mmCIF file of C-alpha atoms in Angstrom:
data_model
loop_
_atom_site.group_PDB
_atom_site.id
_atom_site.type_symbol
_atom_site.label_atom_id
_atom_site.label_comp_id
_atom_site.label_asym_id
_atom_site.label_seq_id
_atom_site.Cartn_x
_atom_site.Cartn_y
_atom_site.Cartn_z
ATOM 1 C CA MET A 1251 -9.672 -20.160 -2.269
ATOM 2 C CA ALA A 1252 -11.517 -18.088 -0.004
ATOM 3 C CA GLU A 1253 -12.968 -14.600 -0.946
ATOM 4 C CA PRO A 1254 -10.664 -11.915 -0.196
ATOM 5 C CA LEU A 1255 -11.230 -9.254 2.840
ATOM 6 C CA TRP A 1256 -12.404 -6.637 0.539
ATOM 7 C CA PRO A 1257 -13.718 -6.614 -3.035
ATOM 8 C CA LEU A 1258 -11.080 -6.290 -5.628
ATOM 9 C CA LEU A 1259 -11.475 -3.591 -8.243
ATOM 10 C CA GLN A 1260 -12.833 -4.598 -11.453
ATOM 11 C CA LEU A 1261 -10.559 -2.918 -13.815
ATOM 12 C CA PRO A 1262 -12.338 -1.973 -17.473
ATOM 13 C CA GLU A 1263 -11.850 -2.998 -20.968
ATOM 14 C CA GLY A 1264 -9.603 -1.317 -23.312
ATOM 15 C CA THR A 1265 -5.969 -0.442 -24.303
ATOM 16 C CA ALA A 1266 -2.890 -0.637 -21.816
ATOM 17 C CA ASP A 1267 -2.715 2.570 -21.534
ATOM 18 C CA GLU A 1268 -6.865 3.646 -21.038
ATOM 19 C CA VAL A 1269 -6.681 0.989 -18.411
ATOM 20 C CA ARG A 1270 -3.576 2.348 -16.748
ATOM 21 C CA ASP A 1271 -5.245 5.994 -17.006
ATOM 22 C CA PHE A 1272 -8.311 4.912 -15.270
ATOM 23 C CA VAL A 1273 -6.292 3.083 -12.207
ATOM 24 C CA ARG A 1274 -4.702 6.276 -11.933
ATOM 25 C CA ARG A 1275 -7.767 8.751 -11.939
ATOM 26 C CA LEU A 1276 -9.196 6.340 -9.174
ATOM 27 C CA PHE A 1277 -5.832 6.842 -6.857
ATOM 28 C CA ARG A 1278 -5.456 10.580 -7.393
ATOM 29 C CA GLU A 1279 -9.311 10.675 -6.714
ATOM 30 C CA ASN A 1280 -9.354 8.026 -3.487
ATOM 31 C CA TYR A 1281 -6.015 9.015 -2.191
ATOM 32 C CA VAL A 1282 -4.662 12.644 -3.317
ATOM 33 C CA ARG A 1283 -7.446 14.877 -4.219
ATOM 34 C CA ASP A 1284 -11.466 14.322 -5.207
ATOM 35 C CA ALA A 1285 -12.518 15.335 -8.085
ATOM 36 C CA ASN A 1286 -13.747 18.925 -6.190
ATOM 37 C CA GLY A 1287 -10.201 19.335 -5.692
ATOM 38 C CA ARG A 1288 -9.824 18.069 -1.823
ATOM 39 C CA GLU A 1289 -7.806 16.227 -0.472
ATOM 40 C CA PRO A 1290 -9.241 12.949 0.720
ATOM 41 C CA GLU A 1291 -8.503 12.193 4.416
ATOM 42 C CA VAL A 1292 -6.915 8.934 4.762
ATOM 43 C CA LEU A 1293 -6.595 7.791 8.871
ATOM 44 C CA ASP A 1294 -5.094 4.647 10.631
ATOM 45 C CA TRP A 1295 -6.892 3.555 13.250
ATOM 46 C CA HIS A 1296 -5.331 5.399 15.578
ATOM 47 C CA GLY A 1297 -6.716 8.783 13.948
ATOM 48 C CA ARG A 1298 -3.090 9.403 12.778
ATOM 49 C CA ARG A 1299 -3.204 11.112 9.038
ATOM 50 C CA VAL A 1300 -1.451 9.702 5.918
ATOM 51 C CA LYS A 1301 -0.813 11.596 2.822
ATOM 52 C CA PHE A 1302 -0.236 10.642 -0.504
ATOM 53 C CA HIS A 1303 1.568 12.455 -3.564
ATOM 54 C CA ALA A 1304 0.421 11.948 -6.869
ATOM 55 C CA PRO A 1305 3.810 10.571 -8.285
ATOM 56 C CA ASN A 1306 3.615 7.441 -5.910
ATOM 57 C CA PHE A 1307 1.454 5.756 -8.523
ATOM 58 C CA ASP A 1308 3.906 4.729 -10.786
ATOM 59 C CA HIS A 1309 6.370 2.834 -8.029
ATOM 60 C CA ALA A 1310 2.646 1.683 -6.283
ATOM 61 C CA PHE A 1311 1.210 0.043 -9.178
ATOM 62 C CA SER A 1312 3.905 -0.921 -11.642
ATOM 63 C CA GLU A 1313 5.567 -4.408 -11.050
ATOM 64 C CA ALA A 1314 9.034 -5.748 -11.564
ATOM 65 C CA THR A 1315 8.630 -9.497 -13.703
ATOM 66 C CA HIS A 1316 11.329 -10.779 -11.385
ATOM 67 C CA TYR A 1317 11.481 -9.161 -8.293
ATOM 68 C CA ARG A 1318 14.140 -11.015 -7.028
ATOM 69 C CA LEU A 1319 16.343 -10.317 -9.874
ATOM 70 C CA SER A 1320 15.150 -6.706 -10.481
ATOM 71 C CA ALA A 1321 17.154 -4.619 -7.846
ATOM 72 C CA GLY A 1322 13.840 -2.707 -7.085
ATOM 73 C CA VAL A 1323 13.395 -1.564 -10.813
ATOM 74 C CA HIS A 1324 9.767 -2.266 -12.303
ATOM 75 C CA ASP A 1325 9.292 -3.407 -15.886
ATOM 76 C CA GLU A 1326 5.506 -3.893 -15.902
ATOM 77 C CA PRO A 1327 3.676 -0.565 -16.364
ATOM 78 C CA LEU A 1328 1.016 -1.456 -14.663
ATOM 79 C CA SER A 1329 0.327 -4.362 -12.494
ATOM 80 C CA VAL A 1330 -2.551 -5.757 -12.485
ATOM 81 C CA ARG A 1331 -2.616 -7.707 -9.046
ATOM 82 C CA ARG A 1332 -1.695 -4.211 -7.281
ATOM 83 C CA ALA A 1333 -4.430 -2.136 -9.155
ATOM 84 C CA GLN A 1334 -7.122 -4.773 -8.274
ATOM 85 C CA ARG A 1335 -6.063 -3.571 -4.885
ATOM 86 C CA LEU A 1336 -6.071 -0.429 -4.891
ATOM 87 C CA LEU A 1337 -8.953 0.475 -2.584
ATOM 88 C CA TRP A 1338 -7.452 -2.047 -0.040
ATOM 89 C CA ILE A 1339 -4.772 0.639 0.643
ATOM 90 C CA LYS A 1340 -6.943 2.753 2.935
ATOM 91 C CA GLU A 1341 -8.974 -0.389 4.184
ATOM 92 C CA ALA A 1342 -5.838 -1.750 5.628
ATOM 93 C CA ILE A 1343 -4.323 1.982 7.000
ATOM 94 C CA ALA A 1344 -7.981 1.936 8.839
ATOM 95 C CA GLY A 1345 -7.650 -1.587 9.440
ATOM 96 C CA THR A 1346 -11.087 -2.567 9.084
ATOM 97 C CA ALA A 1347 -10.681 -6.528 8.583
ATOM 98 C CA GLY A 1348 -8.079 -9.385 9.017
ATOM 99 C CA THR A 1349 -4.981 -9.353 11.341
ATOM 100 C CA ILE A 1350 -2.746 -6.570 10.707
ATOM 101 C CA GLU A 1351 0.891 -7.148 11.669
ATOM 102 C CA VAL A 1352 2.715 -3.259 12.104
ATOM 103 C CA ARG A 1353 6.183 -3.338 11.426
ATOM 104 C CA GLY A 1354 9.326 -1.306 11.530
ATOM 105 C CA GLN A 1355 12.176 -0.838 9.976
ATOM 106 C CA VAL A 1356 15.299 1.423 8.452
ATOM 107 C CA ARG A 1357 15.760 1.131 5.134
ATOM 108 C CA ARG A 1358 18.025 3.120 2.413
ATOM 109 C CA ASP A 1359 16.233 5.065 -0.448
ATOM 110 C CA SER A 1360 17.009 5.298 -3.496
ATOM 111 C CA ARG A 1361 19.470 8.932 -2.416
ATOM 112 C CA GLY A 1362 21.413 6.075 -0.198
ATOM 113 C CA ARG A 1363 19.636 8.277 3.224
ATOM 114 C CA GLU A 1364 18.298 5.783 6.039
ATOM 115 C CA ARG A 1365 14.729 6.046 5.870
ATOM 116 C CA LYS A 1366 12.120 4.682 9.083
ATOM 117 C CA ARG A 1367 9.672 2.665 7.278
ATOM 118 C CA ARG A 1368 6.513 1.317 8.691
ATOM 119 C CA THR A 1369 5.292 -1.799 6.966
ATOM 120 C CA LEU A 1370 1.928 -2.917 7.701
ATOM 121 C CA ILE A 1371 1.060 -6.905 6.459
ATOM 122 C CA VAL A 1372 -2.694 -7.798 5.957
ATOM 123 C CA VAL A 1373 -2.183 -11.399 7.296
ATOM 124 C CA GLU A 1374 -4.502 -12.803 5.533
ATOM 125 C CA GLU A 1375 -3.958 -11.442 2.357
ATOM 126 C CA ARG A 1376 -0.325 -11.087 2.415
ATOM 127 C CA TYR A 1377 -0.650 -7.615 1.223
ATOM 128 C CA VAL A 1378 1.772 -5.089 2.265
ATOM 129 C CA VAL A 1379 1.557 -1.260 2.665
ATOM 130 C CA VAL A 1380 4.670 0.840 3.283
ATOM 131 C CA LEU A 1381 4.455 4.157 5.258
ATOM 132 C CA GLN A 1382 7.186 6.172 6.062
ATOM 133 C CA PRO A 1383 6.721 9.266 8.774
ATOM 134 C CA CYS A 1384 5.915 12.260 7.574
ATOM 135 C CA GLY A 1385 7.268 15.617 8.028
ATOM 136 C CA LYS A 1386 4.317 17.863 6.880
ATOM 137 C CA ASP A 1387 1.895 19.545 8.937
ATOM 138 C CA GLY A 1388 -1.061 17.850 10.386
ATOM 139 C CA TYR A 1389 0.806 14.293 8.753
ATOM 140 C CA GLU A 1390 2.281 11.517 10.749
ATOM 141 C CA TYR A 1391 2.685 9.474 7.968
ATOM 142 C CA GLU A 1392 3.196 9.259 3.932
ATOM 143 C CA PHE A 1393 2.367 6.181 1.553
ATOM 144 C CA VAL A 1394 5.309 4.748 -0.186
ATOM 145 C CA THR A 1395 3.726 1.984 -2.056
ATOM 146 C CA ALA A 1396 1.337 -1.049 -1.625
ATOM 147 C CA PHE A 1397 1.614 -4.631 -3.241
ATOM 148 C CA PRO A 1398 0.590 -8.023 -2.462
ATOM 149 C CA ALA A 1399 3.741 -10.228 -1.392
ATOM 150 C CA ASP A 1400 4.178 -14.004 -1.374
ATOM 151 C CA ARG A 1401 4.891 -15.942 1.451
ATOM 152 C CA ALA A 1402 8.358 -15.778 1.174
ATOM 153 C CA TYR A 1403 8.506 -12.239 1.073
ATOM 154 C CA VAL A 1404 6.281 -11.485 4.174
ATOM 155 C CA ASP A 1405 8.867 -13.709 5.926
ATOM 156 C CA LYS A 1406 11.777 -11.708 4.575
ATOM 157 C CA ILE A 1407 10.164 -8.019 5.835
ATOM 158 C CA ARG A 1408 9.261 -9.948 8.827
ATOM 159 C CA ARG A 1409 13.566 -11.373 9.416
ATOM 160 C CA GLU A 1410 14.493 -7.781 8.731
ATOM 161 C CA SER A 1411 12.225 -5.767 10.795
ATOM 162 C CA ALA A 1412 10.780 -5.382 14.293
ATOM 163 C CA LEU A 1413 7.071 -6.051 15.290
ATOM 164 C CA LEU A 1414 5.669 -2.941 16.494
ATOM 165 C CA GLU A 1415 1.689 -3.922 16.695
ATOM 166 C CA LYS A 1416 -0.392 -6.364 15.924
ATOM 167 C CA LYS A 1417 -4.414 -5.711 14.909
ATOM 168 C CA MET A 1418 -6.632 -8.388 15.452
ATOM 169 C CA PRO A 1419 -9.774 -8.791 13.903
ATOM 170 C CA GLN A 1420 -12.588 -7.157 15.440
ATOM 171 C CA SER A 1421 -15.001 -9.765 17.467
ATOM 172 C CA TYR A 1422 -19.051 -9.432 16.569
ATOM 173 C CA GLY A 1423 -21.830 -9.804 18.623
ATOM 174 C CA ASP A 1424 -20.190 -8.959 21.896
#
């Protein structure tokens, strides 16, 4: 297996609650509010700001045991695979490595409203970051979720969306 584009987060040993609290704290410090109460600035490769909300943690870092049968309901409170990739979110958004497909689609939210989505697929990792347009002043997008996907799910996203942009790896040594 090839080395990942970005390092995986080493999770501490401890109870499930302790590990979850550790990951939640890292999410807040890196994306919502740092230890000094400042909001970290997360920008895409075009310089557009992305807003993160603390409640997004629960969905972004939990998982359904059988996603094809779950109807979106997560029964695992902490997904180790998702947690190990916590710091990948900002790397994917910034486009620091790999080939990234930006795909647009319209999906219904939990209240049945149609929402535009901007889905980033890091091709080499089959890592998916989902954003949606944000109405908050100074923000272009807000974070919805992020997860490693299998080939079938990436293919499903591709079938149900339109390719908006493709960011190729930068060439070095030019």
